[in-house]
Structures are given as structure tokens and as C-alpha cells.
XYZ file of C-alpha atoms in Angstrom:
336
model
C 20.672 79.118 77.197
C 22.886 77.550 74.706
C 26.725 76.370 76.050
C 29.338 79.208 74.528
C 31.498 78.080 71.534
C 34.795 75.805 72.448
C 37.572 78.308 71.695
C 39.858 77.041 69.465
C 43.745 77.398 70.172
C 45.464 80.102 69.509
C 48.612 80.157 67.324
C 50.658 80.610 70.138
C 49.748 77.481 72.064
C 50.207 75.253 68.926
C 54.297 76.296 69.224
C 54.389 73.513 71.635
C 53.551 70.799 69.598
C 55.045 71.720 66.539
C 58.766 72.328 68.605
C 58.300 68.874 69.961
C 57.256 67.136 66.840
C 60.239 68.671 65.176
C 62.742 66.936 67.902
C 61.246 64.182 67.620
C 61.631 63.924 64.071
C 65.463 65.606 63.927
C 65.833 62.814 67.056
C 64.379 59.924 64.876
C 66.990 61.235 61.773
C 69.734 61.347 63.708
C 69.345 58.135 65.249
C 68.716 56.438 61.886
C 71.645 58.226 60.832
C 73.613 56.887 63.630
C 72.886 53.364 63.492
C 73.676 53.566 59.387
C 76.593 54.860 60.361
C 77.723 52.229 63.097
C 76.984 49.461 60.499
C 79.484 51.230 58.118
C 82.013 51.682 60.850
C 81.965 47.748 61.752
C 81.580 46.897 57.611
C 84.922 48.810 57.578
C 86.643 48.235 60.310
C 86.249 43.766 59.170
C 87.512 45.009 55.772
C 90.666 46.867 57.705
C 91.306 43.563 60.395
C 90.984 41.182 56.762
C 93.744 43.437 55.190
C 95.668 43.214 58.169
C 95.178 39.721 58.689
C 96.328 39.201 54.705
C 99.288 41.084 55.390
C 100.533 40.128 58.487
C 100.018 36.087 57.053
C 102.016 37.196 54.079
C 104.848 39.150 56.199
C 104.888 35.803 58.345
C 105.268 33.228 55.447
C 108.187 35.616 53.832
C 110.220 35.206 56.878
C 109.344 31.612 57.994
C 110.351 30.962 54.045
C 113.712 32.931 54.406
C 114.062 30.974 57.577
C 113.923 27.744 56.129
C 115.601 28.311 52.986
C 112.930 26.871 50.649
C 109.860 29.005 49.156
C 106.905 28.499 49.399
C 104.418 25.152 51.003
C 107.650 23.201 51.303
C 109.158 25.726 53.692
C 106.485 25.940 55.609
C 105.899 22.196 55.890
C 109.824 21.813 56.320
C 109.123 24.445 59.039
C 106.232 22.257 60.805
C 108.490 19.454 60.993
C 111.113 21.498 63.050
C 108.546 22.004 65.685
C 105.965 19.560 65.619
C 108.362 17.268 68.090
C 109.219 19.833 70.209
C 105.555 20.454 71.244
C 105.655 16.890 72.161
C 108.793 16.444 74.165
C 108.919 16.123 78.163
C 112.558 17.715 78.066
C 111.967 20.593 76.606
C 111.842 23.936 78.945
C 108.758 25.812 79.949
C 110.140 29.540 77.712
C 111.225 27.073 74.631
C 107.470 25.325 74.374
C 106.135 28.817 74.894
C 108.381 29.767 71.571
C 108.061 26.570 69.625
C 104.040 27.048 70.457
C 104.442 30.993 68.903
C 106.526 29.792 66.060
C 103.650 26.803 65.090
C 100.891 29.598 65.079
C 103.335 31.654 62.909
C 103.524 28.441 60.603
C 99.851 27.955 60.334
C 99.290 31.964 59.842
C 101.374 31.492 57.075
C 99.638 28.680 55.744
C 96.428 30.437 56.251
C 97.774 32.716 53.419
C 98.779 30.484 50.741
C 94.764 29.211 51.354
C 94.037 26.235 48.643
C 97.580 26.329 46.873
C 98.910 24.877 49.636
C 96.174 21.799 50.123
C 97.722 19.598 47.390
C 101.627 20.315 49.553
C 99.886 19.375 52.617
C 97.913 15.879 51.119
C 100.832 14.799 49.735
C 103.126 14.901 52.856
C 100.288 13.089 54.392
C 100.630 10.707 51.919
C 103.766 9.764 53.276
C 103.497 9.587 56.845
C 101.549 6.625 59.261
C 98.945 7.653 62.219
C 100.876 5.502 64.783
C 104.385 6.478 63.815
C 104.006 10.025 62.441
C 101.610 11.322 65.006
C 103.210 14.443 66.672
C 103.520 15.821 62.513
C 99.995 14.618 61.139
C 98.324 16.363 63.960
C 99.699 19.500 63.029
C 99.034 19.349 59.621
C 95.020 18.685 60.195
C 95.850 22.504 61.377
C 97.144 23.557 58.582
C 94.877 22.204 56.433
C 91.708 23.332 58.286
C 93.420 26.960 57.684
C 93.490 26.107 54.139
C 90.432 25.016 53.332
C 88.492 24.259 56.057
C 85.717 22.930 53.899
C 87.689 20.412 52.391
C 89.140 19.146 55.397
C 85.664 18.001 56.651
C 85.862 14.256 54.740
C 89.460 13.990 55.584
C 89.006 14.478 59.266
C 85.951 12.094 58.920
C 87.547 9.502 57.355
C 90.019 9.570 59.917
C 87.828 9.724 63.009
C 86.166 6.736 61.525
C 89.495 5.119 61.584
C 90.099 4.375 57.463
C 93.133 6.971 56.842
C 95.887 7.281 58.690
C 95.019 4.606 61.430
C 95.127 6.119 65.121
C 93.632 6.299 67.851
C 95.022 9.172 69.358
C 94.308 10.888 65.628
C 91.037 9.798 65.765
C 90.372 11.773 68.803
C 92.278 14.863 67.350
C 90.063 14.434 64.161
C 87.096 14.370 66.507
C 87.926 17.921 68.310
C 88.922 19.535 64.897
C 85.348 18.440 63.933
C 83.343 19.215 66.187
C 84.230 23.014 65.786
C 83.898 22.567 61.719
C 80.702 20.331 61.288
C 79.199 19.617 65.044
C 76.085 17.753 63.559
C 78.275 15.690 61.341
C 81.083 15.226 64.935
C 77.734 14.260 67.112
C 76.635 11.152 64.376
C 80.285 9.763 63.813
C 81.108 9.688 67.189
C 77.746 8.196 68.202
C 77.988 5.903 65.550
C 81.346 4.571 67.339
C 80.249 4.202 70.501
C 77.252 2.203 69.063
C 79.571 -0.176 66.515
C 82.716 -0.195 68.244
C 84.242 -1.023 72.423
C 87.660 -1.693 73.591
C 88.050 -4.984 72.079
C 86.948 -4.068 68.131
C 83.938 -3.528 66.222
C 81.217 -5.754 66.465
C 80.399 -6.712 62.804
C 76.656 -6.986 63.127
C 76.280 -3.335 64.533
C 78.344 -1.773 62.105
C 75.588 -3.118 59.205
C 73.819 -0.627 59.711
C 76.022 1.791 58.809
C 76.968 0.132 55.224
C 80.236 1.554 55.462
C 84.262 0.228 55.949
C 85.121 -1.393 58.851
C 88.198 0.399 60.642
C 91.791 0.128 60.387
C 92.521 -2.685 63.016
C 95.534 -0.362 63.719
C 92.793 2.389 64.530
C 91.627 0.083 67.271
C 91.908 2.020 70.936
C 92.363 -0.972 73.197
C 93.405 1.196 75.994
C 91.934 4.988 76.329
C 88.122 3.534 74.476
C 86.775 6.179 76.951
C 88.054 9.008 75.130
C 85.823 8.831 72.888
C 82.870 8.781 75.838
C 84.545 12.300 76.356
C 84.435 13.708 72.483
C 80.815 12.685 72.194
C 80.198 14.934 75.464
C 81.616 17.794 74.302
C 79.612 17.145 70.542
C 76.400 18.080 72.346
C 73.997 15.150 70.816
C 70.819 16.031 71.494
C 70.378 11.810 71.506
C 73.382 11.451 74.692
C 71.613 10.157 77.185
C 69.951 6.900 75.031
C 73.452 6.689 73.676
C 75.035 6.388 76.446
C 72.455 4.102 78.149
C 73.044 1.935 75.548
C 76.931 1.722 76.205
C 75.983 1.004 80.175
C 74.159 -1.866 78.645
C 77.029 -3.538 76.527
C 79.043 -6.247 79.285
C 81.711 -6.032 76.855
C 82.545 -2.357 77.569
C 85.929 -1.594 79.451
C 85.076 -0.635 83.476
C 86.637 2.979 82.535
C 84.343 3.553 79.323
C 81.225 2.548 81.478
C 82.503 5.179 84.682
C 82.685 8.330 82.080
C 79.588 7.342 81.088
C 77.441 6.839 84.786
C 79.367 10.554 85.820
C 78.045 12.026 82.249
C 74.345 10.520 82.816
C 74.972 11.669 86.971
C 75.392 15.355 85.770
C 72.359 15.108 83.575
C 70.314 13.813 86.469
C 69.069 10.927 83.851
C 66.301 9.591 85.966
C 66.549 6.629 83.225
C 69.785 5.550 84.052
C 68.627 4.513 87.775
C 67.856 0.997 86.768
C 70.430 -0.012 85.113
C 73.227 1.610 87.591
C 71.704 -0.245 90.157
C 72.035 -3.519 88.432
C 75.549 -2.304 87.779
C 76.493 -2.272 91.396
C 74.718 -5.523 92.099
C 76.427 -7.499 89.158
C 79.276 -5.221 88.020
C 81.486 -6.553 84.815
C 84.485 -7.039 87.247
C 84.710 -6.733 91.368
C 85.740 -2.681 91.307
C 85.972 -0.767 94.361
C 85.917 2.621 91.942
C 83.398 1.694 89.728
C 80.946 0.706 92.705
C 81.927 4.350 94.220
C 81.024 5.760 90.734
C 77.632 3.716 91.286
C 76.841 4.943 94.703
C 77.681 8.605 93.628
C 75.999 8.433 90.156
C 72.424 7.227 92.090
C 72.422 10.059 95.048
C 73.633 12.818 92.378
C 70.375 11.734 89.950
C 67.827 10.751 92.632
C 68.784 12.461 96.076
C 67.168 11.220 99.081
C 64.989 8.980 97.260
C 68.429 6.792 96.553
C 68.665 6.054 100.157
C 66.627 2.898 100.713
C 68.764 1.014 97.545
C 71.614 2.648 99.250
C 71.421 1.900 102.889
C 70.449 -1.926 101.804
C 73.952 -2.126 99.527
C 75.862 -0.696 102.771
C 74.209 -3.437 105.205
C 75.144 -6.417 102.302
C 78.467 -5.282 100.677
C 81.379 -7.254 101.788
C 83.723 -4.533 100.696
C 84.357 -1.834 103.526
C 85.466 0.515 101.539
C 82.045 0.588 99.589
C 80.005 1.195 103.171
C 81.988 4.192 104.041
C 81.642 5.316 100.793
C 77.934 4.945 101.141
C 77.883 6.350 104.749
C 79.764 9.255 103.700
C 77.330 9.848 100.755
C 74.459 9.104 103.331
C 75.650 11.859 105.718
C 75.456 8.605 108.620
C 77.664 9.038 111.856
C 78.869 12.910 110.617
């Protein structure tokens, strides 16, 4: 006997599917619908803050130029000059550097607004000022002019981390932060190119060949506070830090502060490679230092753990400095 015929469905049970399919679909449309929407929303909404922004920067310049008495860049630059100093000075009182520190984002705001008509205002009082003398104004007006045109403040900012305008140190390392937000790849290679070319006493002539450019300013020289510029190339992010900074460990002319930023940087970075070479640190340091030889000790346990003991508990039996085998029995965890 043949099987009976499947029966096919009746009308009523395809209701199902088609109510489904249909809130699916509506579901599908609505969410597409959404989402278009959304984008519009945020499309408008940076329009509206951009308007806003204009205005209030406009608004802001009117009265900082009613303030001052002169329209236009000049104001505001005469403006910058007023408070420039005061951000600098140990006298004044915590609610006055809160105000001066309003009024100077009020000054580059307005700035902001002028955008390029104000670049040539802000070269030219540049023009007239030294790095050394000048500093507490010239610092403030890389601000401005990265509000300006923050494109065109790139070569200025590199000519003056690489110490050929407006001699510095302290600018160079001002120039070096304002980079490093603007053009981080272009921050990373100037600043390892420095630490390559250049210690606490000068450049060394032979390194900087290979860069085929100017020499610095002498005047940009930092024979005190060289390690600053350890602590710029950190915060650049090279991808190339630790070789860098392996190769500053490695220069006997480097100050004993320069080399400690770097054996804490290469410590946190657990650079297995640096483990030579901060062991022949400690054993034949530039100059007899307590600290640095701390640093040493520290830097080794932080990269290699217990496998640093053996060096370690032989430098605590031979050092004649006490200091240096507490340090190491502290670090050891001996007698706690």
C-alpha cells in the first residue's frame, strides 16, 4: 500500500511566517532608519559645537581687544604679554594663577579665531624676542600659533627642538611636547636623533654627519637638565627606545642623571638586553654614585627577578659602600 500524500499547509498556518517575516523586515527598516538618523544627529550636532566654537572665539577676541585697547593680533599679543609672566611667577597667589591661566586660554581662543591672519603678527614678535631671555612669552606664543595654523607650526617647532631658532633649552623641550601631539613620528626621530648626536657637554661632530644638517645653537646647549630630553623621547613612543637608549647607557660621556632616566625607562620595559651593560655599570660606574648604583641594583631585580640574585648577592659581599649592601639586602628580601 502506497504512503498517503504529505498534506500541504493550510493558509492559516502560513500566517505565522508571513507576521514574522514582516517584523523582521519593519525591524530591519527601522533600525536602518535609526542608525541614518544617529549619523545625522552627530553630523549636526559638530556643525552646531563649530558654530559655537566660532562664536564664542569671536565674542572672546572682541572683549580681550576692547580690553587692551588695540584691535586686532596686536591686542591679543599685547594681551599675552600681560600674562605670560604671571604664569611664571612664585609670588603670585593660588585664585590669581587660576585667573591669569583662564584669561591665557581666553587669549589663545581668540587667536584660534583670527586662524592664519594672525601667523604673520605672531612670527614677527618672535622675530624680536631670544629663547634664553624671552622664554616665559615665546612659550606662549608656540600656543598661539599651533591654534593658528597648526600645520605650519610643525617646521618652526622643529627647528627649534633641534636647537637652530630661538636657542633654548628649556624651549627645546616645550617644542618637543607641542610636537609630539602635532607630528609624533616626526617628535620620535628628532628627539632620537638628539640623544644619538648630542650629551651634556655638546654635540659630537662625527655623529651629527649623519644627519647632514646644522649643528645647534651653542646657546641651545642643556648642560644641566640633558635628561629631559631622556623624558620627551619616553613619552614620543619610538618603537626603536630600547636600542636608543642602550646606546646612551653606552656613551661614558653621558651625565650620571641622563644614564639613571634611562636604566628606570629600560627597568619598566623589562629590557632583558640591558642586563649586561647595567651590570658593567655598577662594576665600573662613570663616577663613585651611591644613587646611581641603587638605580643599578633596582634596574637588574625589576628586569630579571630572582635570576638577578647571584650578580647581586656577589656585589653585596664586595661593595665597600654600606649603603649599597642594604640596598641590595633590602631588594634581596635578606634578614626581613
Amino acid at each position: 500500500m502506497s504512503a498517503p500524500p504529505a498534506s500541504s499547509p493550510g493558509p492559516f498556518r502560513l500566517i505565522p511566517v508571513v507576521l514574522v517575516s514582516t517584523l523582521l523586515f519593519g525591524l530591519l527598516g527601522s533600525t536602518v532608519w535609526l542608525v541614518v538618523r544617529v549619523e545625522a544627529l552627530k553630523s549636526a550636532n559638530t556643525a552646531m559645537g563649530a558654530s559655537l566654537d566660532k562664536v564664542l572665539g569671536e565674542v572672546t577676541r572682541m572683549r580681550l581687544e576692547q580690553s587692551a585697547g588695540i584691535q586686532g593680533p596686536q591686542g591679543l599679543l599685547a594681551k599675552l604679554r600681560t600674562y605670560a609672566p604671571l604664569l611664571a611667577s612664585s609670588r603670585i597667589t593660588e585664585p590669581d594663577f587660576r585667573s591669569a591661566q583662564n584669561e591665557m586660554e581666553s587669549i589663545l581662543v581668540a587667536f584660534a579665531s583670527l586662524g592664519t591672519d594672525a601667523w604673520g603678527p605672531i612670527m614677527a614678535r618672535l622675530a624680536e624676542l631670544r629663547g634664553d631671555k624671552d622664554f616665559d612669552e615665546v612659550r606662549w606664543l608656540f600656543r598661539a600659533a599651533r591654534r593658528v595654523d597648526p600645520k605650519a607650526c610643525i617646521p618652526l617647532l622643529q627647528e627649534v627642538l633641534l636647537g637652530r631658532r630661538l636657542p633654548s633649552p628649556r624651549l627645546r623641550w616645550q617644542a618637543a611636547e607641542l610636537l609630539i601631539d602635532l607630528d609624533q613620528q616626526l617628535a620620535q626621530n628628532l628627539l632620537r636623533q638628539i640623544l644619538v648626536t648630542e650629551t651634556h657637554r655638546g654635540v659630537d661632530p662625527n655623529r651629527a654627519q649623519a644627519y647632514n644638517g646644522d649643528l645647534p645653537d651653542k646657546a641651545a646647549m642643556a648642560q644641566t637638565g640633558f635628561s629631559n630630553f631622556v623624558l620627551w623621547y619616553v613619552r614620543s613612543g619610538d618603537p626603536k627606545m630600547d636600542e636608543t637608549l642602550l646606546m646612551v647607557l653606552g656613551r661614558a660621556e653621558h651625565d650620571v642623571i641622563t644614564i639613571q632616566e634611562c636604566l628606570k625607562v629600560l627597568a619598566d620595559r623589562k629590557c632583558t638586553r640591558a642586563v649586561d651593560q647595567i651590570q658593567r655599570i655598577f662594576k665600573n660606574p662613570p663616577q663613585q654614585n651611591p644613587v646611581l648604583l641603587k638605580h643599578c641594583v633596582d634596574a637588574l631585580y625589576k628586569i630579571q627577578g630572582e635570576a638577578a640574585r647571584p650578580f647581586l648577592e656577589e656585589a653585596m659581599r664586595t661593595t665597600d659602600v654600606q649603603s649599597i649592601a642594604d640596598h641590595i639586602k633590602h631588594v634581596l628580601g635578606i634578614g626581613n
